[in-house]
Tab-separated table of C-alpha atoms and ligand atoms in Angstrom:
chain	number	residue	atom	x	y	z
F	162	MET	CA	-3.150	10.551	17.585
F	163	VAL	CA	-3.266	7.028	18.002
F	164	THR	CA	-0.657	4.916	19.086
F	165	MET	CA	1.041	2.131	17.003
F	166	ASP	CA	0.180	-0.478	19.993
F	167	LYS	CA	-3.543	0.199	19.623
F	168	ILE	CA	-3.535	-0.380	15.794
F	169	VAL	CA	-1.169	-3.618	16.488
F	170	ALA	CA	-3.811	-4.925	18.641
F	171	LEU	CA	-6.647	-4.192	17.309
F	172	THR	CA	-5.753	-5.565	13.574
F	173	LYS	CA	-4.887	-8.784	15.501
F	174	ARG	CA	-7.896	-9.010	17.709
F	175	ARG	CA	-10.202	-8.480	14.469
F	176	GLY	CA	-8.217	-10.543	11.844
F	177	PHE	CA	-6.531	-7.389	9.772
F	178	VAL	CA	-2.371	-8.623	10.873
F	179	PHE	CA	-1.176	-11.744	12.068
F	180	PRO	CA	2.727	-11.851	12.723
F	181	THR	CA	4.289	-14.953	9.970
F	182	SER	CA	4.832	-18.258	10.856
F	183	GLU	CA	3.006	-17.495	15.037
F	184	ILE	CA	2.891	-20.934	15.403
F	185	TYR	CA	6.658	-21.500	15.291
F	186	GLY	CA	7.113	-18.325	17.031
F	187	GLY	CA	7.416	-16.014	13.987
F	188	LEU	CA	9.750	-15.012	11.696
F	189	GLY	CA	10.568	-11.366	12.627
F	190	SER	CA	8.938	-8.673	10.757
F	191	THR	CA	6.894	-10.252	8.416
F	192	TYR	CA	2.885	-10.255	8.284
F	193	ASP	CA	0.445	-12.535	6.982
F	194	TYR	CA	-2.824	-10.717	6.012
F	195	GLY	CA	-5.945	-12.158	7.988
F	196	PRO	CA	-9.080	-12.244	6.137
F	197	TYR	CA	-10.317	-7.950	6.515
F	198	GLY	CA	-6.673	-7.164	6.228
F	199	VAL	CA	-6.610	-9.054	2.726
F	200	ALA	CA	-10.451	-7.073	2.094
F	201	LEU	CA	-8.771	-3.864	2.534
F	202	ARG	CA	-5.480	-4.381	0.430
F	203	ARG	CA	-7.552	-5.570	-2.314
F	204	ASN	CA	-9.431	-2.285	-1.936
F	205	ILE	CA	-6.668	-0.083	-2.050
F	206	LYS	CA	-5.037	-1.727	-4.779
F	207	ASP	CA	-8.464	-1.520	-6.859
F	208	ALA	CA	-8.701	2.086	-6.129
F	209	TRP	CA	-5.137	2.595	-7.680
F	210	TRP	CA	-5.344	0.332	-10.536
F	211	HIS	CA	-8.771	2.158	-10.727
F	212	ALA	CA	-7.335	5.750	-10.757
F	213	MET	CA	-4.228	4.730	-12.768
F	214	VAL	CA	-5.269	2.214	-15.531
F	215	ILE	CA	-9.320	2.064	-15.376
F	216	SER	CA	-9.542	5.716	-15.579
F	217	ARG	CA	-7.336	6.519	-18.073
F	218	ASP	CA	-6.645	6.004	-21.616
F	219	ASP	CA	-2.870	6.742	-21.136
F	220	ILE	CA	-1.863	4.123	-18.740
F	221	VAL	CA	-1.778	0.036	-19.378
F	222	GLY	CA	-1.394	-2.487	-17.006
F	223	LEU	CA	1.305	-5.441	-16.731
F	224	ASP	CA	2.337	-7.859	-14.324
F	225	SER	CA	6.439	-9.175	-14.550
F	226	ALA	CA	8.172	-12.025	-13.084
F	227	ILE	CA	9.328	-11.581	-9.144
F	228	LEU	CA	12.482	-13.214	-10.738
F	229	GLN	CA	14.209	-11.349	-13.934
F	230	HIS	CA	17.303	-12.225	-15.712
F	231	PRO	CA	20.304	-10.779	-13.178
F	232	ARG	CA	21.453	-8.548	-15.835
F	233	THR	CA	18.640	-6.474	-14.946
F	234	TRP	CA	19.576	-5.339	-11.625
F	235	GLU	CA	23.308	-4.468	-13.241
F	236	ALA	CA	21.874	-2.452	-15.413
F	237	SER	CA	20.001	-1.112	-12.797
F	238	GLY	CA	22.373	0.065	-10.906
F	239	HIS	CA	21.315	-1.952	-8.250
F	240	LEU	CA	23.929	-4.834	-7.880
F	241	GLU	CA	26.316	-1.957	-7.493
F	242	SER	CA	24.799	0.661	-5.031
F	243	PHE	CA	21.381	-0.459	-3.496
F	244	THR	CA	22.894	-1.127	-0.333
F	245	ASP	CA	22.330	0.778	3.032
F	246	PRO	CA	25.770	1.183	5.535
F	247	LEU	CA	25.870	-1.590	8.091
F	248	VAL	CA	28.062	-1.585	11.355
F	249	ASP	CA	28.656	-4.343	13.603
F	250	CYS	CA	28.830	-4.774	17.344
F	251	ARG	CA	31.938	-7.009	18.483
F	252	ALA	CA	30.865	-7.125	21.695
F	253	CYS	CA	26.948	-8.495	21.192
F	254	GLY	CA	27.340	-9.693	17.446
F	255	GLN	CA	24.158	-7.786	16.236
F	256	ARG	CA	24.032	-5.546	13.124
F	257	PHE	CA	23.024	-1.862	12.633
F	258	ARG	CA	22.093	0.451	9.778
F	259	ALA	CA	25.140	2.909	10.674
F	260	ASP	CA	22.755	5.635	10.196
F	261	GLN	CA	20.222	4.897	11.981
F	262	LEU	CA	21.906	4.123	14.929
F	263	GLU	CA	20.147	6.675	17.044
F	264	ASP	CA	16.808	5.169	16.390
F	265	VAL	CA	17.502	1.742	18.224
F	266	GLN	CA	18.699	0.375	20.993
F	267	CYS	CA	21.523	-1.507	22.152
F	268	PRO	CA	20.544	-5.163	22.698
F	269	GLN	CA	22.541	-5.206	25.865
F	270	LYS	CA	22.203	-3.565	29.607
F	271	PRO	CA	22.093	-0.036	29.944
F	272	SER	CA	19.773	0.711	27.789
F	273	VAL	CA	21.393	2.839	25.560
F	274	HIS	CA	21.992	3.656	21.180
F	275	PRO	CA	24.782	1.082	19.452
F	276	GLY	CA	28.107	2.363	20.265
F	277	GLU	CA	27.282	4.394	23.665
F	278	GLY	CA	27.587	1.010	25.947
F	279	PRO	CA	30.541	0.584	28.198
F	280	ASN	CA	31.372	-2.644	26.239
F	281	CYS	CA	29.845	-1.721	22.873
F	282	ASP	CA	32.619	-2.322	20.133
F	283	LEU	CA	31.206	-1.075	16.559
F	284	THR	CA	33.417	-2.497	13.583
F	285	GLU	CA	33.645	0.584	10.250
F	286	ALA	CA	30.938	0.858	8.527
F	287	ARG	CA	30.003	-1.577	5.290
F	288	GLN	CA	28.199	-1.706	2.593
F	289	PHE	CA	25.554	-4.054	2.747
F	290	ASN	CA	23.453	-5.259	-0.531
F	291	LEU	CA	19.428	-5.447	0.108
F	292	MET	CA	18.554	-7.607	-2.304
F	293	LEU	CA	17.644	-10.947	-0.998
F	294	GLU	CA	19.197	-14.052	-3.560
F	295	THR	CA	18.259	-17.244	-4.452
F	296	SER	CA	18.902	-19.698	-6.831
F	297	LEU	CA	17.631	-21.360	-10.050
F	298	GLY	CA	16.810	-24.266	-11.476
F	299	PRO	CA	18.541	-27.647	-9.961
F	300	VAL	CA	22.516	-26.814	-9.326
F	301	ARG	CA	23.466	-24.149	-7.065
F	302	ASP	CA	26.720	-22.052	-8.569
F	303	ALA	CA	27.726	-19.045	-9.484
F	304	GLY	CA	25.460	-18.979	-12.451
F	305	SER	CA	22.055	-19.679	-11.033
F	306	ILE	CA	21.743	-16.690	-8.520
F	307	VAL	CA	18.811	-14.586	-9.176
F	308	TYR	CA	17.321	-12.103	-7.123
F	309	LEU	CA	14.185	-11.667	-5.798
F	310	ARG	CA	12.886	-8.202	-7.085
F	311	PRO	CA	13.681	-5.134	-4.596
F	312	GLU	CA	11.175	-3.004	-6.873
F	313	THR	CA	8.514	-3.675	-9.325
F	314	ALA	CA	10.260	-0.727	-11.869
F	315	GLN	CA	12.669	-2.557	-13.559
F	316	GLY	CA	10.238	-5.124	-14.751
F	317	ILE	CA	8.295	-2.382	-16.249
F	318	PHE	CA	11.843	-0.984	-18.032
F	319	ALA	CA	12.347	-4.304	-19.485
F	320	ASN	CA	9.268	-4.458	-21.034
F	321	PHE	CA	8.806	-1.183	-22.586
F	322	LYS	CA	9.409	-2.119	-26.196
F	323	ASN	CA	7.085	-4.881	-25.864
F	324	VAL	CA	4.325	-2.566	-24.631
F	325	LEU	CA	4.998	0.168	-26.889
F	326	GLN	CA	4.826	-2.216	-29.939
F	327	THR	CA	1.327	-4.089	-28.560
F	328	SER	CA	-0.501	-1.311	-26.672
F	329	ARG	CA	-0.563	1.319	-29.729
F	330	ARG	CA	0.504	3.889	-27.273
F	331	LYS	CA	2.841	7.044	-27.708
F	332	PRO	CA	4.395	8.929	-24.815
F	333	PRO	CA	3.173	10.487	-22.824
F	334	PHE	CA	1.925	6.992	-21.879
F	335	GLY	CA	3.231	5.346	-18.502
F	336	ILE	CA	2.363	1.755	-17.751
F	337	ALA	CA	1.298	0.577	-13.925
F	338	GLN	CA	2.144	-2.125	-11.827
F	339	ILE	CA	1.121	-3.651	-8.807
F	340	GLY	CA	3.147	-6.863	-6.806
F	341	LYS	CA	5.466	-7.883	-4.620
F	342	SER	CA	8.824	-6.799	-3.731
F	343	PHE	CA	11.663	-8.181	-1.367
F	344	ARG	CA	14.448	-5.704	0.245
F	345	ASN	CA	16.677	-7.667	2.863
F	346	GLU	CA	16.813	-3.936	5.595
F	347	ILE	CA	19.002	-4.289	7.814
F	348	THR	CA	16.395	-3.081	10.569
F	349	THR	CA	12.486	-3.520	9.945
F	350	LYS	CA	10.720	-1.296	12.431
F	351	GLN	CA	7.118	0.199	12.794
F	352	PHE	CA	5.092	-2.850	12.207
F	353	ILE	CA	4.077	-3.045	8.543
F	354	PHE	CA	6.006	0.354	7.520
F	355	ARG	CA	9.265	-1.177	6.893
F	356	THR	CA	9.257	-5.386	6.409
F	357	ARG	CA	11.674	-7.350	4.296
F	358	GLU	CA	8.406	-8.733	1.926
F	359	PHE	CA	6.203	-6.201	1.034
F	360	GLU	CA	4.225	-5.213	-1.942
F	361	GLN	CA	4.179	-1.910	-4.463
F	362	MET	CA	1.875	0.057	-6.739
F	363	GLU	CA	4.569	1.732	-8.978
F	364	MET	CA	3.805	3.375	-12.119
F	365	GLU	CA	6.558	4.702	-15.099
F	366	PHE	CA	5.155	7.497	-17.044
F	367	PHE	CA	7.125	7.864	-20.245
F	368	VAL	CA	7.176	11.482	-21.727
F	369	PRO	CA	9.022	13.683	-24.246
F	370	PRO	CA	11.894	15.277	-22.324
F	371	ASP	CA	10.803	18.947	-22.545
F	372	GLN	CA	7.542	17.541	-20.924
F	373	ALA	CA	9.465	15.999	-17.996
F	374	GLU	CA	9.002	18.594	-15.492
F	375	GLU	CA	5.512	19.410	-16.108
F	376	TRP	CA	4.577	15.476	-15.764
F	377	PHE	CA	6.502	15.730	-12.448
F	378	LEU	CA	4.450	18.118	-11.250
F	379	TYR	CA	1.019	16.609	-12.534
F	380	TRP	CA	2.259	13.430	-11.057
F	381	LEU	CA	2.849	15.337	-7.659
F	382	ASP	CA	-1.121	16.715	-7.504
F	383	GLU	CA	-2.198	13.214	-8.909
F	384	ARG	CA	-0.823	11.156	-6.328
F	385	MET	CA	-1.635	13.342	-3.471
F	386	ARG	CA	-5.039	14.112	-4.233
F	387	TRP	CA	-5.297	10.204	-4.140
F	388	TYR	CA	-5.297	10.220	-0.643
F	389	VAL	CA	-7.907	13.047	0.138
F	390	ASP	CA	-10.321	11.766	-1.726
F	391	LEU	CA	-9.883	8.352	0.150
F	392	GLY	CA	-9.908	10.174	3.714
F	393	LEU	CA	-6.436	10.466	4.604
F	394	SER	CA	-6.701	13.917	6.549
F	395	GLN	CA	-4.844	16.951	4.608
F	396	ASP	CA	-2.898	18.137	7.608
F	397	HIS	CA	-1.164	14.438	8.149
F	398	LEU	CA	-0.082	14.443	4.733
F	399	ARG	CA	2.454	16.921	3.454
F	400	LEU	CA	5.229	16.686	0.473
F	401	ARG	CA	8.772	16.989	0.933
F	402	PRO	CA	11.259	17.477	-1.713
F	403	HIS	CA	14.364	15.880	-1.525
F	404	GLU	CA	17.881	17.600	-0.736
F	405	PRO	CA	20.431	17.387	-3.422
F	406	ASP	CA	22.812	15.140	-1.388
F	407	GLU	CA	19.596	12.451	-1.169
F	408	LEU	CA	18.945	12.205	-5.219
F	409	SER	CA	19.334	8.649	-6.090
F	410	HIS	CA	22.448	8.658	-8.506
F	411	TYR	CA	19.442	8.538	-11.490
F	412	SER	CA	17.176	11.321	-10.294
F	413	SER	CA	16.950	14.686	-11.104
F	414	GLY	CA	14.150	15.619	-8.748
F	415	THR	CA	12.204	13.475	-6.299
F	416	SER	CA	9.360	14.473	-4.136
F	417	ASP	CA	8.176	11.723	-1.158
F	418	ILE	CA	4.914	12.147	0.074
F	419	GLU	CA	5.217	11.853	3.894
F	420	TYR	CA	2.350	11.329	6.511
F	421	LEU	CA	2.570	11.789	9.944
F	422	PHE	CA	2.420	8.145	11.347
F	423	PRO	CA	2.349	7.672	15.391
F	424	THR	CA	6.275	7.621	14.974
F	425	GLY	CA	6.364	11.061	13.336
F	426	TRP	CA	6.240	12.166	9.989
F	427	GLN	CA	7.887	9.421	7.436
F	428	GLU	CA	7.844	8.691	2.872
F	429	LEU	CA	4.414	7.076	2.124
F	430	GLU	CA	5.108	7.323	-1.666
F	431	GLY	CA	8.500	8.663	-3.696
F	432	ILE	CA	7.795	10.778	-6.757
F	433	ALA	CA	10.781	10.712	-8.892
F	434	ASN	CA	12.137	12.366	-12.076
F	435	ARG	CA	14.183	9.923	-13.530
F	436	GLY	CA	15.241	11.254	-16.698
F	437	ASP	CA	16.204	8.811	-19.417
F	438	TYR	CA	18.535	6.793	-16.785
F	439	ASP	CA	16.579	3.833	-16.831
F	440	LEU	CA	15.919	3.389	-20.419
F	441	ARG	CA	19.920	3.921	-21.589
F	442	GLN	CA	21.171	1.612	-18.850
F	443	HIS	CA	18.458	-1.492	-20.441
F	444	ALA	CA	19.326	-0.160	-24.027
F	445	GLN	CA	23.336	-0.600	-23.299
F	446	TYR	CA	23.078	-3.727	-21.388
F	447	SER	CA	20.820	-5.210	-24.128
F	448	GLY	CA	21.916	-4.305	-26.522
F	449	GLU	CA	18.144	-3.519	-27.635
F	450	LYS	CA	16.911	-0.005	-28.940
F	451	LEU	CA	14.730	1.698	-26.139
F	452	GLU	CA	13.199	4.504	-27.919
F	453	TYR	CA	10.056	6.142	-29.086
F	454	PHE	CA	9.930	7.012	-33.199
F	455	ASP	CA	7.565	9.036	-34.401
F	456	GLN	CA	6.953	7.972	-37.495
F	457	ALA	CA	4.489	11.525	-38.194
F	458	THR	CA	7.891	13.972	-37.593
F	459	GLY	CA	10.321	11.334	-37.898
F	460	GLU	CA	11.438	12.314	-34.005
F	461	ARG	CA	13.721	9.726	-32.346
F	462	TYR	CA	14.185	10.014	-28.700
F	463	VAL	CA	14.538	7.968	-25.676
F	464	PRO	CA	11.611	8.747	-23.144
F	465	HIS	CA	11.980	10.734	-19.949
F	466	VAL	CA	10.495	8.857	-16.958
F	467	ILE	CA	8.232	9.585	-14.089
F	468	GLU	CA	7.631	7.258	-11.220
F	469	PRO	CA	4.970	7.530	-8.690
F	470	ALA	CA	6.071	4.648	-6.290
F	471	ALA	CA	3.875	3.822	-3.549
F	472	GLY	CA	3.928	0.846	-1.372
F	473	VAL	CA	0.572	-1.329	-0.325
F	474	ASP	CA	1.718	-1.914	2.853
F	475	ARG	CA	2.540	1.667	4.144
F	476	ALA	CA	-0.922	2.606	2.760
F	477	MET	CA	-2.678	0.442	4.907
F	478	LEU	CA	-0.987	1.570	8.091
F	479	ALA	CA	-1.692	4.790	6.961
F	480	PHE	CA	-5.468	4.686	6.068
F	481	LEU	CA	-5.659	2.439	9.239
F	482	VAL	CA	-4.119	4.927	11.810
F	483	ASP	CA	-6.223	7.508	10.047
F	484	ALA	CA	-9.470	5.941	10.220
F	485	TYR	CA	-8.728	4.937	13.997
F	486	ASP	CA	-10.921	7.339	16.534
F	487	GLU	CA	-12.332	6.388	20.034
F	488	ASP	CA	-15.629	7.695	21.107
F	489	GLU	CA	-18.174	7.471	23.767
F	490	GLN	CA	-21.544	6.450	23.169
F	491	GLU	CA	-24.274	5.960	25.974
F	492	GLY	CA	-21.500	5.996	28.629
F	493	GLU	CA	-19.493	3.269	26.725
F	494	LYS	CA	-16.339	3.536	25.191
F	495	ARG	CA	-16.656	2.737	21.168
F	496	THR	CA	-13.384	2.140	18.963
F	497	VAL	CA	-14.246	2.969	15.466
F	498	LEU	CA	-12.199	2.915	11.759
F	499	ARG	CA	-13.933	5.804	10.252
F	500	LEU	CA	-12.379	4.235	6.950
F	501	HIS	CA	-13.570	5.641	3.489
F	502	PRO	CA	-16.943	3.303	2.385
F	503	ARG	CA	-14.828	2.489	-0.797
F	504	LEU	CA	-11.793	1.062	1.725
F	505	ALA	CA	-13.799	-0.776	3.825
F	506	PRO	CA	-13.516	-4.044	4.169
F	507	ILE	CA	-17.013	-4.783	4.627
F	508	LYS	CA	-19.389	-2.308	3.186
F	509	VAL	CA	-22.795	-3.804	5.344
F	510	ALA	CA	-23.783	-5.931	8.116
F	511	VAL	CA	-26.491	-7.313	8.108
F	512	LEU	CA	-28.503	-8.289	11.253
F	513	PRO	CA	-31.455	-9.820	12.705
F	514	LEU	CA	-32.170	-8.327	16.195
F	515	VAL	CA	-33.399	-11.081	17.510
F	516	ARG	CA	-32.510	-14.691	16.425
F	517	ARG	CA	-36.576	-16.022	16.142
F	518	ASP	CA	-39.694	-14.614	14.608
F	519	GLY	CA	-38.759	-15.189	10.987
F	520	GLN	CA	-36.133	-12.357	11.425
F	521	PRO	CA	-32.935	-14.772	10.904
F	522	GLU	CA	-34.547	-15.609	7.026
F	523	LEU	CA	-36.019	-12.431	6.426
F	524	ALA	CA	-32.090	-10.769	7.112
F	525	HIS	CA	-30.445	-13.610	5.071
F	526	GLU	CA	-32.913	-12.477	2.491
F	527	VAL	CA	-31.144	-8.982	2.500
F	528	HIS	CA	-28.059	-10.185	3.099
F	529	ASP	CA	-28.305	-12.558	-0.537
F	530	ALA	CA	-29.924	-9.617	-2.305
F	531	LEU	CA	-26.679	-7.271	-1.095
F	532	ARG	CA	-23.986	-9.665	-1.909
F	533	PRO	CA	-23.680	-9.660	-5.411
F	534	LEU	CA	-23.656	-5.998	-5.188
F	535	MET	CA	-21.342	-4.933	-2.110
F	536	ALA	CA	-19.511	-6.890	0.905
F	537	SER	CA	-21.952	-8.068	3.060
F	538	GLU	CA	-22.079	-10.030	6.266
F	539	TYR	CA	-24.555	-11.625	8.152
F	540	ASP	CA	-24.312	-11.770	11.699
F	541	GLU	CA	-27.013	-13.078	14.213
F	542	GLY	CA	-24.684	-14.130	17.560
F	543	GLY	CA	-24.758	-11.607	20.365
F	544	SER	CA	-26.619	-8.491	21.549
F	545	ILE	CA	-27.110	-5.680	19.199
F	546	GLY	CA	-24.905	-3.663	20.860
F	547	ARG	CA	-22.194	-6.152	20.873
F	548	ARG	CA	-22.549	-6.716	17.196
F	549	TYR	CA	-22.725	-2.496	16.087
F	550	ARG	CA	-19.197	-2.478	17.749
F	551	ARG	CA	-17.820	-5.221	16.072
F	552	GLN	CA	-18.597	-3.873	13.054
F	553	ASP	CA	-17.514	-0.300	13.913
F	554	GLU	CA	-13.676	-1.629	14.891
F	555	ILE	CA	-13.786	-3.169	11.567
F	556	GLY	CA	-15.150	-0.128	9.633
F	557	THR	CA	-18.101	-1.127	8.337
F	558	PRO	CA	-20.206	2.191	7.088
F	559	TRP	CA	-23.746	0.291	7.244
F	560	ALA	CA	-25.537	-1.995	9.548
F	561	VAL	CA	-29.059	-2.835	8.887
F	562	THR	CA	-31.351	-4.226	11.270
F	563	ILE	CA	-34.180	-6.313	10.751
F	564	ASP	CA	-36.645	-5.984	13.397
F	565	HIS	CA	-39.962	-6.983	13.726
F	566	GLU	CA	-41.207	-4.511	12.048
F	567	SER	CA	-39.486	-5.311	9.340
F	568	LEU	CA	-41.615	-8.429	8.756
F	569	GLU	CA	-44.877	-6.572	8.616
F	570	ASN	CA	-43.749	-3.841	6.107
F	571	ARG	CA	-40.565	-4.557	4.843
F	572	THR	CA	-38.367	-1.983	6.040
F	573	VAL	CA	-35.274	-1.794	7.692
F	574	THR	CA	-33.102	0.301	9.583
F	575	VAL	CA	-29.842	1.195	8.060
F	576	ARG	CA	-26.974	2.842	10.757
F	577	ASP	CA	-24.604	5.156	9.718
F	578	ARG	CA	-21.459	4.094	11.339
F	579	ASP	CA	-19.885	7.820	11.860
F	580	SER	CA	-23.081	9.621	12.468
F	581	LEU	CA	-24.866	7.049	14.299
F	582	ALA	CA	-28.285	7.798	12.336
F	583	GLN	CA	-30.513	5.338	11.674
F	584	ASP	CA	-32.618	5.685	8.658
F	585	ARG	CA	-36.089	3.398	8.020
F	586	VAL	CA	-35.565	2.128	4.521
F	587	ALA	CA	-37.992	-0.064	2.264
F	588	ILE	CA	-35.961	-3.440	1.368
F	589	ASP	CA	-36.648	-3.285	-2.455
F	590	GLY	CA	-35.171	0.401	-2.152
F	591	LEU	CA	-31.715	-1.006	0.099
F	592	PRO	CA	-29.489	-1.602	-2.885
F	593	GLU	CA	-29.772	1.901	-3.936
F	594	PHE	CA	-29.572	3.640	-0.547
F	595	LEU	CA	-26.298	2.121	-0.180
F	596	GLN	CA	-24.805	2.260	-3.602
F	597	ARG	CA	-25.796	6.039	-3.433
F	598	GLY	CA	-23.849	6.034	0.073
F	599	LEU	CA	-20.944	3.947	-1.464
F	600	ALA	CA	-20.611	6.210	-4.558
F	601	GLY	CA	-20.726	9.372	-2.183
F	602	THR	CA	-24.053	10.623	-3.693
F	603	GLY	CA	-26.406	9.658	-0.630
G	125	LIG	P1	12.621	4.185	2.358
G	125	LIG	O1	13.295	5.343	2.588
G	125	LIG	O2	11.593	4.203	3.602
G	125	LIG	O3	13.888	2.799	2.620
G	125	LIG	P2	12.628	3.982	-0.447
G	125	LIG	O4	12.463	5.135	-0.773
G	125	LIG	O5	13.863	3.082	-0.168
G	125	LIG	O6	11.906	3.896	1.190
G	125	LIG	P3	10.914	3.771	-2.802
G	125	LIG	O7	12.184	3.041	-2.999
G	125	LIG	O8	10.972	4.441	-3.007
G	125	LIG	O9	11.714	3.336	-1.081
G	125	LIG	O10	9.882	2.325	-2.660
G	125	LIG	C1	8.283	2.812	-3.127
G	125	LIG	C2	7.638	3.123	-1.702
G	125	LIG	O11	7.677	1.398	-1.526
G	125	LIG	C3	7.826	3.477	-0.359
G	125	LIG	O12	7.181	4.955	-0.577
G	125	LIG	C4	7.070	2.771	0.151
G	125	LIG	O13	5.667	2.872	0.312
G	125	LIG	C5	7.475	1.226	-0.431
G	125	LIG	N1	8.402	0.589	0.429
G	125	LIG	C6	9.674	0.511	0.205
G	125	LIG	N2	10.380	-0.028	0.968
G	125	LIG	C7	9.827	-0.685	1.713
G	125	LIG	C8	9.514	-1.982	2.824
G	125	LIG	N3	10.941	-2.759	2.952
G	125	LIG	N4	8.458	-1.868	3.496
G	125	LIG	C9	7.401	-1.196	3.103
G	125	LIG	N5	7.465	-0.621	2.627
G	125	LIG	C10	8.485	-0.799	1.769
């Protein structure tokens, strides 16, 4: 399996991920996404949105604000209990997560875990709230404090009534949202696996109480299948039900989809049966009735909620890790990202073999014809071998080469990133050829 260092190096070298504020020395564990990174993320989010919203009649979308009324976080329980246990070291002044001391090193020599060095002097653990605070409006006082949302879900619960009334849906139905979330994590680590600013893809599925278990099992299957359909190896995925003592206060069942990251099995997505906790809490704190009334049967109830909650950054990391491969071509080492064509930032590269004899002009014509249909990149710089390797490293599934024969009979070669097969294809048939490949029917 690939190491994290290789992923970090490739994503920096090829413009997927940059450390934030690098020109100022960085801002610890915060990342910016470069041209190919942003394209990959957009494709991941589009695939999720397509699976959740576009392809279904029973889920609608929402985009709620990052800043919510502070009562939201009282109702949700975040103000009270969204905490991690924290210890301070009186000797070095560093702070650590009390439950993860085994995973980190004391910054002083000799290199040991915090608490194990001769000078270590750890305090008792205390609870540290992970919500990031800011203030709203021109006056900074206790009344102006608001929080950057630590999850997107609460914006969905707060809009339950609005969506129910306007979308003409009835349980079972869901509300899906993609957006940034913020957590003041005590320790960040593993590149983009755990950061303080990240993006989530969450869906709250509201169901009649007696159907909760059935829908919980349904969503476990659906979500697992989504990752496999987009190319993650089944052997690197597993479902792990939470132990009773791990369950959140609201949850009557949670399973994590775990992925075998280079650092071991870790959570990729959580799927929780949240019962009616959230709607009841918000009803109590807001005074609004958050329930469903079925006019046909006269039945009134508070729906139960099944929540698949995924992270864009973690999914991106898993897709990159799974896609990374090294092989040898004609005695030379090749690095290739075997990304699913739907996720690949660039679908096709258009490459004139030489920079003369009318080849660049014809290549531009081909590129211009493809670009309205898919992400296409034109590249004429350097040897053809180097250009292929560059495209392999960013995961481009097809490279189209324009050569002297192309000018004679308007055909091109299409090189397949994975099989390395070269097909001769008529320029007129090229869009269809590539679109069949993208649809998985080529
Ligand atoms: P963890 O146990 O790893 O802290 P969690 O159980 O608190 O995660 P959830 O609240 O279930 O996470 O959030 C749902 C998803 O959001 C996670 O599965 C993950 O993909 C993503 N996520 C949560 N926290 C972070 C973070 N700090 N950085 C990046 N992604 C995150």
